[in-house]
Structures are given as C-alpha cells and as structure tokens.
Amino acid sequence: MSGERQKNQLELAFLEESRGEAPTASGQGTEPHAEDRKTEDPADTEYLMEEVCRRENLEKALKRIQSNKGGPGIDDMTVEELPDYLKEHWPDIREQLLGDTYQPQPVKRVEIPKPGGGMRKLGIPTVLDRFIQQAILQVLQPRWDPTFSDHSYGFRPGRRAHQAVARAQQYIAEGYRWVVDIDLEKFFDKVNHDWLVGRVARRMEDKRLIRLVRRYLRAGVMEDGLVSPTDEGTPQGGPLSPLLSNLVLDELDKELEKRGHRFVRYADDCNIYVLSERAGHRVMESITKFITKKLKLRVNASKSAVGRPWGRKFLGFSFTNGKEPKRRIAPEAKAKFKKRVKELTSRSRGVSTEKMVADLARYLNGWIGYFGYCQTPYVLRDMDSWIRRRLRCAVWKQWKRGRTRFDELVKRGVNRDLAAQTAGSCHSMWHLCRSPALSFALPNDFFRSLGLPSLKDSLFE
C-alpha cells in the first residue's frame, strides 16, 4: 500500500473526531458531551481521554505502530490491515473510549529465550490495542517522564543504556568500588495491580483513563487457545508496559535518593554503589525489605549479590579493576557473541563465502552499535582475528581436497612449494587456517572487500 493511500485512509478513519476535543492549555476548547463524561465532574477531570483521541495524536500513534511492525495478536490482524479497519470502525471505538466502555482483548502469550538461559514470557496485544496503548503513551509520557529520577535510564526519551553504564563507571572512579546488584524476580509478571493503579490515579484525574489502564492490566492471556485471567503483572510486549514499569520503580528511585545512595537503574536492573562490603550487605538487606513490603515485589536472591563491579555485569558491560576503570564487555556477552558467530560461520551451512560474510556483517554491525562503547580495543582486535580465522576455515572446507586446494593457493599468489605443503598437510583445519599460506591467500583485505566490518576500527570515540 502506498504512503499516499495510507494517509488518505488515516484522514478518513479519524474524520469523525469533532466531538469532545480536549481543552487547551489556556482552559479553552470544546467540552465533552455529558454522555462522554459519564459521571465525571468537569472540575475534577483533565479530559485526558479526549487528548488521547485527538487526530494529531492518533496519526502519530499509527505511524509509530506501522514503523515498529510486529506480529498480530489473538485476532490475527496485521499492522498492514489496521488502517482499513480504523476507517470502518474508529467512530465506534472512539465512542467506547470516551464513554468508558472499551474492552481490550487478551494478549497472545509467546516465549523467547533469555540470554542467560530459560524463557521470557511476552504478551502480544492485538494491533488495535497496541495502537490505543501507543496513543495513551504519547499523552502520559510527556507528563510523567520529567518527574522520574535522574538515575533512571530505561525506556525514557533521550536516555539510553550507554548513559547508564557511564554513570556507573563514574561512581566506581570516585571510589565506590562495591556494588549492590539487585535483580527483581519476574518483575513484569509480579506487579500488584491495585498498587499500580493507585499510583496511576495519583497522577491523573480522568477516571476513564485510569479504568482503561486497569482493564489493560486485567485483559487476560491467551495460551494454547485458552484465555487465563491476569491478577498481577504487566505483560511485556505492549507500548504502555515500559512506562508503567518506570512508574512502579520510581518509588524505589525516590527511596534511594532520600537515603543519599549513588545508584543507576535501567528498567528492573538496579545497581547501588557503596564504599565497603559491609555497607553493601547493610544496603542489600534494607532495600530488599523496602522492595518486598512497599513495592510488593520480590528480589531474586540467586541473582542478586554484593560484589566488586569488575566481577559483576551491568547491561552487558563490566569494568576493569584500576585507578581509572575502563568499560569492558562482560564475559557473558562475549560468550553469547561467540556462539552466534559460530552459527553464522559454521562450515556445514552450505552457503557461499559472500553470503556467509553478508549475514555475518549484518550481525556484527548491530553488535558494534552497542558494544563498540567498550574501552578495550585489544579484546576487539583478538575477536577480529578469531572471526577471520573461522572464515578461512569455511573457505578452506569449500575448496575440495587435493589438487583444488593447491590450485586455489597458487592462483592467489602462494609459492608452489608452500602451497603443496599446506594442501597436503595432516594438521587440523583450525591449525592450517592460521598458516602463512592461508593468511596470504585470504588476507584481511579480501574479507574487507566482501563487506566484513572490523570490530576494533568501529570503537566509539
């Protein structure tokens, strides 16, 4: 579908928007009809639902949903089908939203592997519910985000993981060389609904929107064709979940600030930096009590610990032990990287060298975009060398045994004697792929010409 056609459909879909515009900042605007307000008192209502349903907000939400794509929910509607659906049904849906009668559909349960093992449960809302959640997010986030802690970095506009890592590095450099690493047990699955909705109600007065948030929390989950109720948790997968998670954990941030702690939080990953091991255990005990009693959440004792920053990982990074700590790639992140590279360069894949390098380059470019923030170029240099060695092994296997390997080496300028010695060698393939003959026949420039990026040369400034 062309962009022009989508735009025309969008305008038609939201044409029936004239009723109930939200008041402007000056207090002027068209007041919602009485039947839209239900029992709301105009003096106590911000009319946020009208702002959610404004054309400009909806157009922005639809563009975001279309750019994010994603799979269908339980109704099998795709992102591409949404504009046509809105064109026909939006007036009724809008009436339900303003009239406080809209009922979200259950989310579809899917599981994805966790980096450290196990499975992570995601709840995928229908495309329509993702669209409505995105419209709500765009109204609430600008109001709530400025009130959140400066120590919080996850799922916030203008903030990213690298800033959180740099903040942690700063604390370590200042001498806070013990870390209280807190892991919340199944955070997104364990949030107490009553507690969360109470925090939402503190921040806005439009009871229709408060009740809609509760309905989204309690919409249920479909798994294997059966719908189960959700009595707790905020399913990962919807646009609104990250904002709600920050609302919950803002209580933790405020408590840590009140106690004067140096800490960094990214979503449910929280590190507190202290001067001594004794202080670390004291903080761990007191903060665990706060999380359990006040937030009604649980700390995962098996994954939480008091330790040295260079012995722990934070957002895929760790730190060197020195006067000026450097960012390094955590061992777990390196292990995951090597596993994926081995899959992409497997000698049994049966693809051409060009295809193998192209697939590998896509993965490496994405990986570099995040882990290029490390400060250990010698590690990346060794990883570059290891990757090229694996590629040489793949090429060597593609060359048939005997005369073909000899011919390929000679064709690439290798001395005939050295070529014969290498082609007839009884050494292992891994050993041969570091030999002078293969290093000459398949130099670094050869792989670079195929589009292989260099990890070391891509370090952030």
Short mmCIF file of C-alpha atoms in Angstrom, two decimals:
data_model
loop_
_atom_site.label_atom_id
_atom_site.label_comp_id
_atom_site.label_asym_id
_atom_site.label_seq_id
_atom_site.Cartn_x
_atom_site.Cartn_y
_atom_site.Cartn_z
CA MET A 1 0.00 0.00 0.00
CA SER A 2 1.39 3.40 -0.97
CA GLY A 3 2.11 6.07 1.66
CA GLU A 4 -0.41 8.43 -0.01
CA ARG A 5 -3.18 5.85 0.19
CA GLN A 6 -2.41 5.16 3.85
CA LYS A 7 -2.53 8.89 4.57
CA ASN A 8 -5.90 9.25 2.88
CA GLN A 9 -7.29 6.28 4.77
CA LEU A 10 -5.99 7.68 8.03
CA GLU A 11 -7.70 11.02 7.44
CA LEU A 12 -10.98 9.25 6.67
CA ALA A 13 -10.64 6.99 9.70
CA PHE A 14 -10.27 9.92 12.09
CA LEU A 15 -12.76 12.22 10.34
CA GLU A 16 -15.42 11.56 12.96
CA GLU A 17 -13.41 13.33 15.62
CA SER A 18 -15.22 16.60 16.05
CA ARG A 19 -16.91 15.71 19.34
CA GLY A 20 -15.06 16.11 22.62
CA GLU A 21 -11.79 17.92 21.87
CA ALA A 22 -9.50 18.18 24.87
CA PRO A 23 -9.23 21.62 26.44
CA THR A 24 -6.16 23.62 25.51
CA ALA A 25 -3.53 24.76 27.99
CA SER A 26 -5.46 28.01 28.45
CA GLY A 27 -8.54 26.06 29.50
CA GLN A 28 -10.44 26.77 26.30
CA GLY A 29 -11.79 24.15 23.94
CA THR A 30 -14.87 22.16 23.16
CA GLU A 31 -16.18 20.49 26.30
CA PRO A 32 -17.03 16.77 26.00
CA HIS A 33 -20.69 15.86 25.83
CA ALA A 34 -22.28 14.76 29.06
CA GLU A 35 -22.74 11.20 27.84
CA ASP A 36 -18.97 11.01 27.06
CA ARG A 37 -18.06 12.16 30.56
CA LYS A 38 -20.41 9.75 32.27
CA THR A 39 -20.32 10.80 35.94
CA GLU A 40 -17.10 12.79 35.70
CA ASP A 41 -17.12 16.19 37.35
CA PRO A 42 -15.62 18.74 34.91
CA ALA A 43 -13.84 20.41 37.80
CA ASP A 44 -12.01 17.19 38.67
CA THR A 45 -11.13 15.94 35.18
CA GLU A 46 -8.22 16.72 32.88
CA TYR A 47 -10.07 15.26 29.88
CA LEU A 48 -7.01 13.19 29.03
CA MET A 49 -9.10 10.67 27.12
CA GLU A 50 -10.13 13.41 24.70
CA GLU A 51 -6.47 14.21 24.19
CA VAL A 52 -5.74 10.53 23.54
CA CYS A 53 -8.42 10.56 20.82
CA ARG A 54 -7.28 13.74 19.10
CA ARG A 55 -6.47 13.35 15.42
CA GLU A 56 -2.86 14.56 15.66
CA ASN A 57 -2.13 12.12 18.48
CA LEU A 58 -3.77 9.21 16.66
CA GLU A 59 -1.94 9.88 13.41
CA LYS A 60 1.35 9.90 15.30
CA ALA A 61 0.43 6.67 17.10
CA LEU A 62 -0.47 4.91 13.85
CA LYS A 63 2.82 5.91 12.25
CA ARG A 64 4.73 4.55 15.24
CA ILE A 65 2.84 1.26 15.21
CA GLN A 66 3.45 0.90 11.47
CA SER A 67 7.17 1.62 11.84
CA ASN A 68 7.53 -0.84 14.74
CA LYS A 69 5.64 -3.52 12.80
CA GLY A 70 5.42 -6.62 14.98
CA GLY A 71 3.26 -9.69 14.71
CA PRO A 72 -0.52 -9.97 15.08
CA GLY A 73 -2.33 -10.65 18.34
CA ILE A 74 -5.08 -13.18 19.02
CA ASP A 75 -7.31 -11.76 16.27
CA ASP A 76 -4.61 -12.26 13.59
CA MET A 77 -4.98 -8.67 12.34
CA THR A 78 -1.72 -7.36 10.86
CA VAL A 79 -0.27 -3.86 11.01
CA GLU A 80 -0.95 -3.50 7.29
CA GLU A 81 -4.65 -4.20 7.83
CA LEU A 82 -5.08 -1.68 10.65
CA PRO A 83 -5.74 1.50 8.54
CA ASP A 84 -8.63 -0.19 6.70
CA TYR A 85 -10.04 -1.45 9.98
CA LEU A 86 -9.87 2.01 11.55
CA LYS A 87 -11.52 3.56 8.52
CA GLU A 88 -14.60 1.42 9.17
CA HIS A 89 -14.65 1.04 12.95
CA TRP A 90 -12.89 4.04 14.50
CA PRO A 91 -16.04 6.12 15.24
CA ASP A 92 -17.45 3.24 17.33
CA ILE A 93 -14.12 2.60 19.06
CA ARG A 94 -13.74 6.29 19.87
CA GLU A 95 -17.26 6.35 21.31
CA GLN A 96 -16.35 3.40 23.53
CA LEU A 97 -13.13 5.07 24.72
CA LEU A 98 -14.82 8.36 25.55
CA GLY A 99 -17.82 6.56 27.06
CA ASP A 100 -15.65 4.35 29.32
CA THR A 101 -16.90 1.09 27.77
CA TYR A 102 -13.93 -0.06 25.66
CA GLN A 103 -12.76 -3.59 26.50
CA PRO A 104 -9.22 -4.62 25.45
CA GLN A 105 -8.72 -8.11 24.09
CA PRO A 106 -6.47 -10.68 25.81
CA VAL A 107 -2.82 -10.71 24.82
CA LYS A 108 -1.19 -13.59 22.99
CA ARG A 109 1.44 -15.41 25.04
CA VAL A 110 4.76 -16.06 23.33
CA GLU A 111 8.09 -17.14 24.79
CA ILE A 112 11.56 -16.08 23.72
CA PRO A 113 14.91 -17.38 25.02
CA LYS A 114 16.67 -15.38 27.72
CA PRO A 115 20.37 -14.60 27.15
CA GLY A 116 21.27 -16.39 30.39
CA GLY A 117 19.06 -19.38 29.76
CA GLY A 118 15.39 -20.05 30.32
CA MET A 119 12.46 -18.43 28.57
CA ARG A 120 11.00 -14.95 28.82
CA LYS A 121 7.22 -14.64 28.51
CA LEU A 122 5.86 -11.85 26.33
CA GLY A 123 2.26 -10.79 25.93
CA ILE A 124 1.49 -9.52 22.44
CA PRO A 125 -1.61 -7.27 22.34
CA THR A 126 -3.74 -7.05 19.22
CA VAL A 127 -2.65 -4.42 16.70
CA LEU A 128 -5.66 -2.28 17.65
CA ASP A 129 -4.77 -2.41 21.34
CA ARG A 130 -1.13 -1.61 20.54
CA PHE A 131 -2.39 1.42 18.61
CA ILE A 132 -4.56 2.61 21.53
CA GLN A 133 -1.78 1.97 24.06
CA GLN A 134 0.63 3.97 21.91
CA ALA A 135 -1.86 6.86 21.79
CA ILE A 136 -2.15 6.73 25.60
CA LEU A 137 1.63 6.57 25.98
CA GLN A 138 2.08 9.71 23.88
CA VAL A 139 -0.24 11.62 26.22
CA LEU A 140 1.07 10.29 29.55
CA GLN A 141 4.81 10.06 28.93
CA PRO A 142 5.44 13.81 28.44
CA ARG A 143 3.60 14.44 31.72
CA TRP A 144 5.19 11.70 33.79
CA ASP A 145 8.73 11.38 32.47
CA PRO A 146 10.02 14.77 33.77
CA THR A 147 9.05 13.67 37.29
CA PHE A 148 11.13 10.48 37.17
CA SER A 149 14.56 10.17 38.77
CA ASP A 150 17.71 11.36 37.05
CA HIS A 151 19.20 7.97 37.99
CA SER A 152 16.70 6.09 35.79
CA TYR A 153 17.64 5.40 32.16
CA GLY A 154 15.46 2.62 30.78
CA PHE A 155 12.56 3.24 28.37
CA ARG A 156 12.83 7.01 28.61
CA PRO A 157 13.05 9.57 25.78
CA GLY A 158 16.58 10.85 25.23
CA ARG A 159 18.12 8.25 27.53
CA ARG A 160 19.91 5.02 26.71
CA ALA A 161 21.89 2.18 28.19
CA HIS A 162 25.30 3.70 27.42
CA GLN A 163 24.48 6.68 29.65
CA ALA A 164 23.63 4.32 32.49
CA VAL A 165 26.91 2.44 32.04
CA ALA A 166 28.86 5.71 32.00
CA ARG A 167 27.16 6.80 35.24
CA ALA A 168 28.11 3.54 36.91
CA GLN A 169 31.70 3.98 35.68
CA GLN A 170 31.76 7.46 37.20
CA TYR A 171 30.77 6.14 40.64
CA ILE A 172 33.47 3.47 40.50
CA ALA A 173 36.09 6.07 39.52
CA GLU A 174 35.02 8.15 42.53
CA GLY A 175 35.94 5.27 44.84
CA TYR A 176 32.63 3.46 45.28
CA ARG A 177 34.07 0.07 44.47
CA TRP A 178 31.44 -2.24 45.86
CA VAL A 179 28.16 -2.77 44.08
CA VAL A 180 24.79 -3.92 45.39
CA ASP A 181 23.42 -5.67 42.30
CA ILE A 182 19.65 -6.10 42.68
CA ASP A 183 17.66 -8.38 40.40
CA LEU A 184 13.88 -8.32 40.72
CA GLU A 185 12.27 -11.72 40.40
CA LYS A 186 9.93 -11.85 37.38
CA PHE A 187 9.25 -8.15 37.75
CA PHE A 188 6.84 -7.77 34.83
CA ASP A 189 4.89 -10.84 35.99
CA LYS A 190 4.58 -9.84 39.65
CA VAL A 191 3.46 -6.19 39.73
CA ASN A 192 0.47 -5.79 42.04
CA HIS A 193 -2.44 -4.33 40.05
CA ASP A 194 -4.12 -2.47 42.91
CA TRP A 195 -0.83 -0.90 43.95
CA LEU A 196 -0.01 0.13 40.37
CA VAL A 197 -3.45 1.55 39.57
CA GLY A 198 -3.27 3.51 42.82
CA ARG A 199 -0.03 5.15 41.61
CA VAL A 200 -1.65 5.90 38.24
CA ALA A 201 -4.62 7.53 39.99
CA ARG A 202 -2.26 9.80 41.94
CA ARG A 203 -1.01 11.29 38.67
CA MET A 204 -4.23 11.95 36.76
CA GLU A 205 -7.89 12.63 37.41
CA ASP A 206 -9.55 11.21 34.29
CA LYS A 207 -11.19 8.14 35.79
CA ARG A 208 -11.99 6.74 32.34
CA LEU A 209 -8.30 6.50 31.53
CA ILE A 210 -7.49 5.08 34.96
CA ARG A 211 -10.09 2.36 34.47
CA LEU A 212 -8.84 1.66 30.94
CA VAL A 213 -5.32 1.11 32.29
CA ARG A 214 -6.75 -1.36 34.80
CA ARG A 215 -8.61 -3.17 32.00
CA TYR A 216 -5.39 -3.50 30.04
CA LEU A 217 -3.69 -4.98 33.09
CA ARG A 218 -6.52 -7.47 33.61
CA ALA A 219 -7.25 -8.26 29.94
CA GLY A 220 -6.04 -11.82 30.32
CA VAL A 221 -3.65 -14.02 28.37
CA MET A 222 -4.41 -16.49 25.60
CA GLU A 223 -2.16 -19.54 25.50
CA ASP A 224 -2.84 -22.73 23.58
CA GLY A 225 -6.30 -21.44 22.68
CA LEU A 226 -7.34 -20.84 26.30
CA VAL A 227 -7.74 -17.43 27.98
CA SER A 228 -6.45 -17.12 31.54
CA PRO A 229 -7.14 -14.14 33.81
CA THR A 230 -4.25 -11.90 34.88
CA ASP A 231 -4.40 -10.99 38.56
CA GLU A 232 -0.93 -9.47 38.69
CA GLY A 233 1.83 -8.27 36.36
CA THR A 234 2.08 -6.01 33.35
CA PRO A 235 2.79 -8.18 30.28
CA GLN A 236 5.90 -7.27 28.30
CA GLY A 237 5.08 -6.54 24.68
CA GLY A 238 2.70 -3.57 24.79
CA PRO A 239 3.76 0.09 24.32
CA LEU A 240 2.37 1.08 27.73
CA SER A 241 4.20 -1.54 29.83
CA PRO A 242 7.61 0.23 29.97
CA LEU A 243 6.03 3.48 31.22
CA LEU A 244 4.06 1.60 33.87
CA SER A 245 7.19 -0.25 34.96
CA ASN A 246 9.01 3.06 35.44
CA LEU A 247 6.06 4.35 37.43
CA VAL A 248 6.32 1.37 39.78
CA LEU A 249 10.09 1.58 40.20
CA ASP A 250 10.12 5.36 40.56
CA GLU A 251 9.13 4.62 44.16
CA LEU A 252 12.39 2.71 44.56
CA ASP A 253 14.35 5.55 42.93
CA LYS A 254 12.86 8.12 45.29
CA GLU A 255 13.67 5.96 48.31
CA LEU A 256 17.29 5.50 47.21
CA GLU A 257 17.60 9.25 46.60
CA LYS A 258 16.16 10.00 50.04
CA ARG A 259 18.81 7.75 51.57
CA GLY A 260 21.56 9.51 49.60
CA HIS A 261 22.70 6.45 47.63
CA ARG A 262 24.68 6.51 44.41
CA PHE A 263 22.79 4.24 42.06
CA VAL A 264 21.85 3.56 38.46
CA ARG A 265 18.64 1.90 37.31
CA TYR A 266 17.77 0.66 33.84
CA ALA A 267 14.29 -0.88 33.85
CA ASP A 268 14.38 -3.59 36.54
CA ASP A 269 18.20 -3.72 36.63
CA CYS A 270 19.40 -1.64 39.60
CA ASN A 271 22.99 -1.19 40.83
CA ILE A 272 23.84 0.71 44.02
CA TYR A 273 27.50 1.71 44.55
CA VAL A 274 28.95 1.87 48.07
CA LEU A 275 32.36 2.22 49.75
CA SER A 276 32.65 -1.13 51.54
CA GLU A 277 31.42 -4.69 51.52
CA ARG A 278 29.88 -4.19 54.95
CA ALA A 279 27.89 -1.20 53.72
CA GLY A 280 26.83 -3.24 50.70
CA HIS A 281 25.30 -6.02 52.78
CA ARG A 282 23.54 -3.49 55.00
CA VAL A 283 22.05 -1.75 51.94
CA MET A 284 21.06 -5.05 50.36
CA GLU A 285 19.14 -6.08 53.48
CA SER A 286 17.30 -2.79 53.95
CA ILE A 287 16.43 -2.26 50.29
CA THR A 288 15.20 -5.84 49.96
CA LYS A 289 12.79 -5.17 52.81
CA PHE A 290 11.59 -1.98 51.13
CA ILE A 291 11.01 -3.73 47.80
CA THR A 292 9.14 -6.60 49.46
CA LYS A 293 6.94 -4.58 51.83
CA LYS A 294 6.39 -1.30 49.98
CA LEU A 295 6.51 -2.33 46.34
CA LYS A 296 5.09 -5.82 46.91
CA LEU A 297 7.80 -7.32 44.70
CA ARG A 298 10.44 -9.98 45.29
CA VAL A 299 14.21 -9.81 44.99
CA ASN A 300 15.81 -12.76 43.24
CA ALA A 301 18.31 -13.89 45.87
CA SER A 302 20.15 -16.22 43.49
CA LYS A 303 20.93 -13.42 41.01
CA SER A 304 21.35 -10.50 43.42
CA ALA A 305 24.67 -10.02 45.20
CA VAL A 306 27.13 -7.65 46.80
CA GLY A 307 30.41 -7.73 44.92
CA ARG A 308 33.11 -5.90 43.05
CA PRO A 309 31.99 -4.11 39.87
CA TRP A 310 34.60 -5.94 37.80
CA GLY A 311 33.11 -9.24 38.98
CA ARG A 312 29.55 -8.30 38.02
CA LYS A 313 27.88 -7.30 34.75
CA PHE A 314 25.65 -4.32 34.07
CA LEU A 315 23.74 -4.04 30.78
CA GLY A 316 26.23 -6.35 29.06
CA PHE A 317 29.29 -4.46 30.30
CA SER A 318 31.72 -4.85 33.16
CA PHE A 319 34.69 -2.74 34.29
CA THR A 320 38.41 -3.15 34.70
CA ASN A 321 39.99 -3.01 38.14
CA GLY A 322 42.24 0.04 38.11
CA LYS A 323 42.55 3.62 39.26
CA GLU A 324 40.70 4.68 36.14
CA PRO A 325 38.20 1.88 35.44
CA LYS A 326 37.54 1.11 31.79
CA ARG A 327 34.39 -0.29 30.24
CA ARG A 328 34.79 -3.84 29.01
CA ILE A 329 32.48 -6.41 27.52
CA ALA A 330 31.10 -8.74 30.17
CA PRO A 331 32.17 -12.41 29.81
CA GLU A 332 28.55 -13.50 29.38
CA ALA A 333 28.11 -11.05 26.49
CA LYS A 334 31.30 -12.31 24.83
CA ALA A 335 30.15 -15.92 25.18
CA LYS A 336 26.82 -15.08 23.56
CA PHE A 337 28.63 -13.25 20.76
CA LYS A 338 30.93 -16.19 20.04
CA LYS A 339 28.04 -18.62 19.99
CA ARG A 340 26.22 -16.56 17.37
CA VAL A 341 29.33 -16.06 15.22
CA LYS A 342 29.97 -19.82 15.29
CA GLU A 343 26.44 -20.38 13.99
CA LEU A 344 26.90 -17.86 11.18
CA THR A 345 30.34 -19.20 10.16
CA SER A 346 29.56 -22.88 10.55
CA ARG A 347 31.41 -24.92 7.90
CA SER A 348 28.28 -27.03 7.45
CA ARG A 349 25.98 -24.14 6.48
CA GLY A 350 26.42 -24.84 2.78
CA VAL A 351 26.36 -21.20 1.65
CA SER A 352 28.83 -19.21 -0.43
CA THR A 353 31.56 -17.14 1.18
CA GLU A 354 29.84 -13.96 0.01
CA LYS A 355 26.54 -14.99 1.62
CA MET A 356 28.27 -16.03 4.84
CA VAL A 357 30.11 -12.70 5.14
CA ALA A 358 26.95 -10.72 4.32
CA ASP A 359 24.98 -12.49 7.07
CA LEU A 360 27.84 -12.07 9.50
CA ALA A 361 28.25 -8.38 8.65
CA ARG A 362 24.60 -7.66 9.48
CA TYR A 363 25.02 -9.20 12.91
CA LEU A 364 28.40 -7.55 13.57
CA ASN A 365 27.17 -4.08 12.61
CA GLY A 366 24.31 -4.34 15.08
CA TRP A 367 26.59 -5.73 17.77
CA ILE A 368 29.15 -2.96 17.20
CA GLY A 369 26.41 -0.37 17.52
CA TYR A 370 26.08 -1.36 21.17
CA PHE A 371 29.33 -2.97 22.32
CA GLY A 372 31.52 -0.54 20.38
CA TYR A 373 31.12 1.54 23.54
CA CYS A 374 33.71 -0.62 25.32
CA GLN A 375 37.21 0.71 26.04
CA THR A 376 39.26 -2.45 25.44
CA PRO A 377 40.47 -2.35 21.81
CA TYR A 378 42.84 -5.28 22.33
CA VAL A 379 39.84 -7.52 23.08
CA LEU A 380 38.13 -6.46 19.85
CA ARG A 381 41.37 -6.97 17.93
CA ASP A 382 41.54 -10.57 19.15
CA MET A 383 37.88 -11.10 18.27
CA ASP A 384 38.52 -9.73 14.75
CA SER A 385 41.35 -12.22 14.31
CA TRP A 386 39.21 -15.10 15.59
CA ILE A 387 36.37 -14.22 13.18
CA ARG A 388 38.71 -14.13 10.15
CA ARG A 389 40.22 -17.44 11.17
CA ARG A 390 36.76 -19.02 11.26
CA LEU A 391 36.02 -17.62 7.80
CA ARG A 392 39.28 -19.02 6.44
CA CYS A 393 38.24 -22.42 7.81
CA ALA A 394 34.92 -22.16 5.99
CA VAL A 395 36.62 -21.26 2.70
CA TRP A 396 39.22 -23.99 3.12
CA LYS A 397 36.48 -26.57 3.52
CA GLN A 398 34.75 -25.28 0.39
CA TRP A 399 37.92 -25.91 -1.60
CA LYS A 400 38.00 -29.59 -2.38
CA ARG A 401 40.82 -31.71 -1.10
CA GLY A 402 43.96 -32.35 -3.12
CA ARG A 403 44.64 -30.55 -6.38
CA THR A 404 41.85 -27.94 -5.99
CA ARG A 405 43.22 -26.54 -2.74
CA PHE A 406 46.70 -26.45 -4.23
CA ASP A 407 45.38 -24.65 -7.32
CA GLU A 408 43.42 -22.12 -5.26
CA LEU A 409 46.50 -21.25 -3.19
CA VAL A 410 48.73 -20.87 -6.25
CA LYS A 411 46.11 -18.78 -8.02
CA ARG A 412 46.20 -16.40 -5.07
CA GLY A 413 49.98 -15.98 -5.28
CA VAL A 414 51.23 -18.57 -2.80
CA ASN A 415 54.61 -20.17 -3.63
CA ARG A 416 54.07 -23.60 -5.24
CA ASP A 417 56.17 -25.44 -2.66
CA LEU A 418 54.34 -23.78 0.24
CA ALA A 419 51.03 -24.39 -1.49
CA ALA A 420 51.80 -28.11 -1.92
CA GLN A 421 52.97 -28.39 1.68
CA THR A 422 49.81 -26.70 3.01
CA ALA A 423 47.38 -28.58 0.73
CA GLY A 424 48.87 -31.92 1.76
CA SER A 425 49.29 -31.13 5.44
CA CYS A 426 47.90 -33.51 8.05
CA HIS A 427 47.34 -30.71 10.55
CA SER A 428 43.81 -29.82 11.64
CA MET A 429 41.80 -27.33 9.68
CA TRP A 430 41.82 -24.88 12.62
CA HIS A 431 45.60 -25.07 12.76
CA LEU A 432 46.02 -24.58 8.99
CA CYS A 433 43.78 -21.53 8.91
CA ARG A 434 46.42 -19.61 10.83
CA SER A 435 49.19 -20.76 8.48
CA PRO A 436 51.24 -18.34 6.32
CA ALA A 437 49.80 -19.77 3.12
CA LEU A 438 46.15 -19.16 4.02
CA SER A 439 46.89 -15.80 5.61
CA PHE A 440 48.49 -14.76 2.31
CA ALA A 441 45.84 -16.32 0.06
CA LEU A 442 42.93 -14.96 2.13
CA PRO A 443 44.25 -11.71 3.65
CA ASN A 444 42.29 -9.30 5.79
CA ASP A 445 41.69 -7.09 2.74
CA PHE A 446 39.91 -9.96 0.99
CA PHE A 447 37.28 -10.20 3.72
CA ARG A 448 37.08 -6.44 3.96
CA SER A 449 36.31 -6.30 0.24
CA LEU A 450 33.36 -8.63 0.86
CA GLY A 451 31.97 -6.18 3.44
CA LEU A 452 33.28 -7.66 6.70
CA PRO A 453 33.46 -4.85 9.28
CA SER A 454 36.30 -4.52 11.79
CA LEU A 455 35.27 -4.52 15.43
CA LYS A 456 38.40 -2.73 16.58
CA ASP A 457 38.13 0.03 13.96
CA SER A 458 34.50 0.65 14.93
CA LEU A 459 35.15 1.61 18.57
CA PHE A 460 33.22 4.68 19.72
CA GLU A 461 35.26 7.84 20.10
#
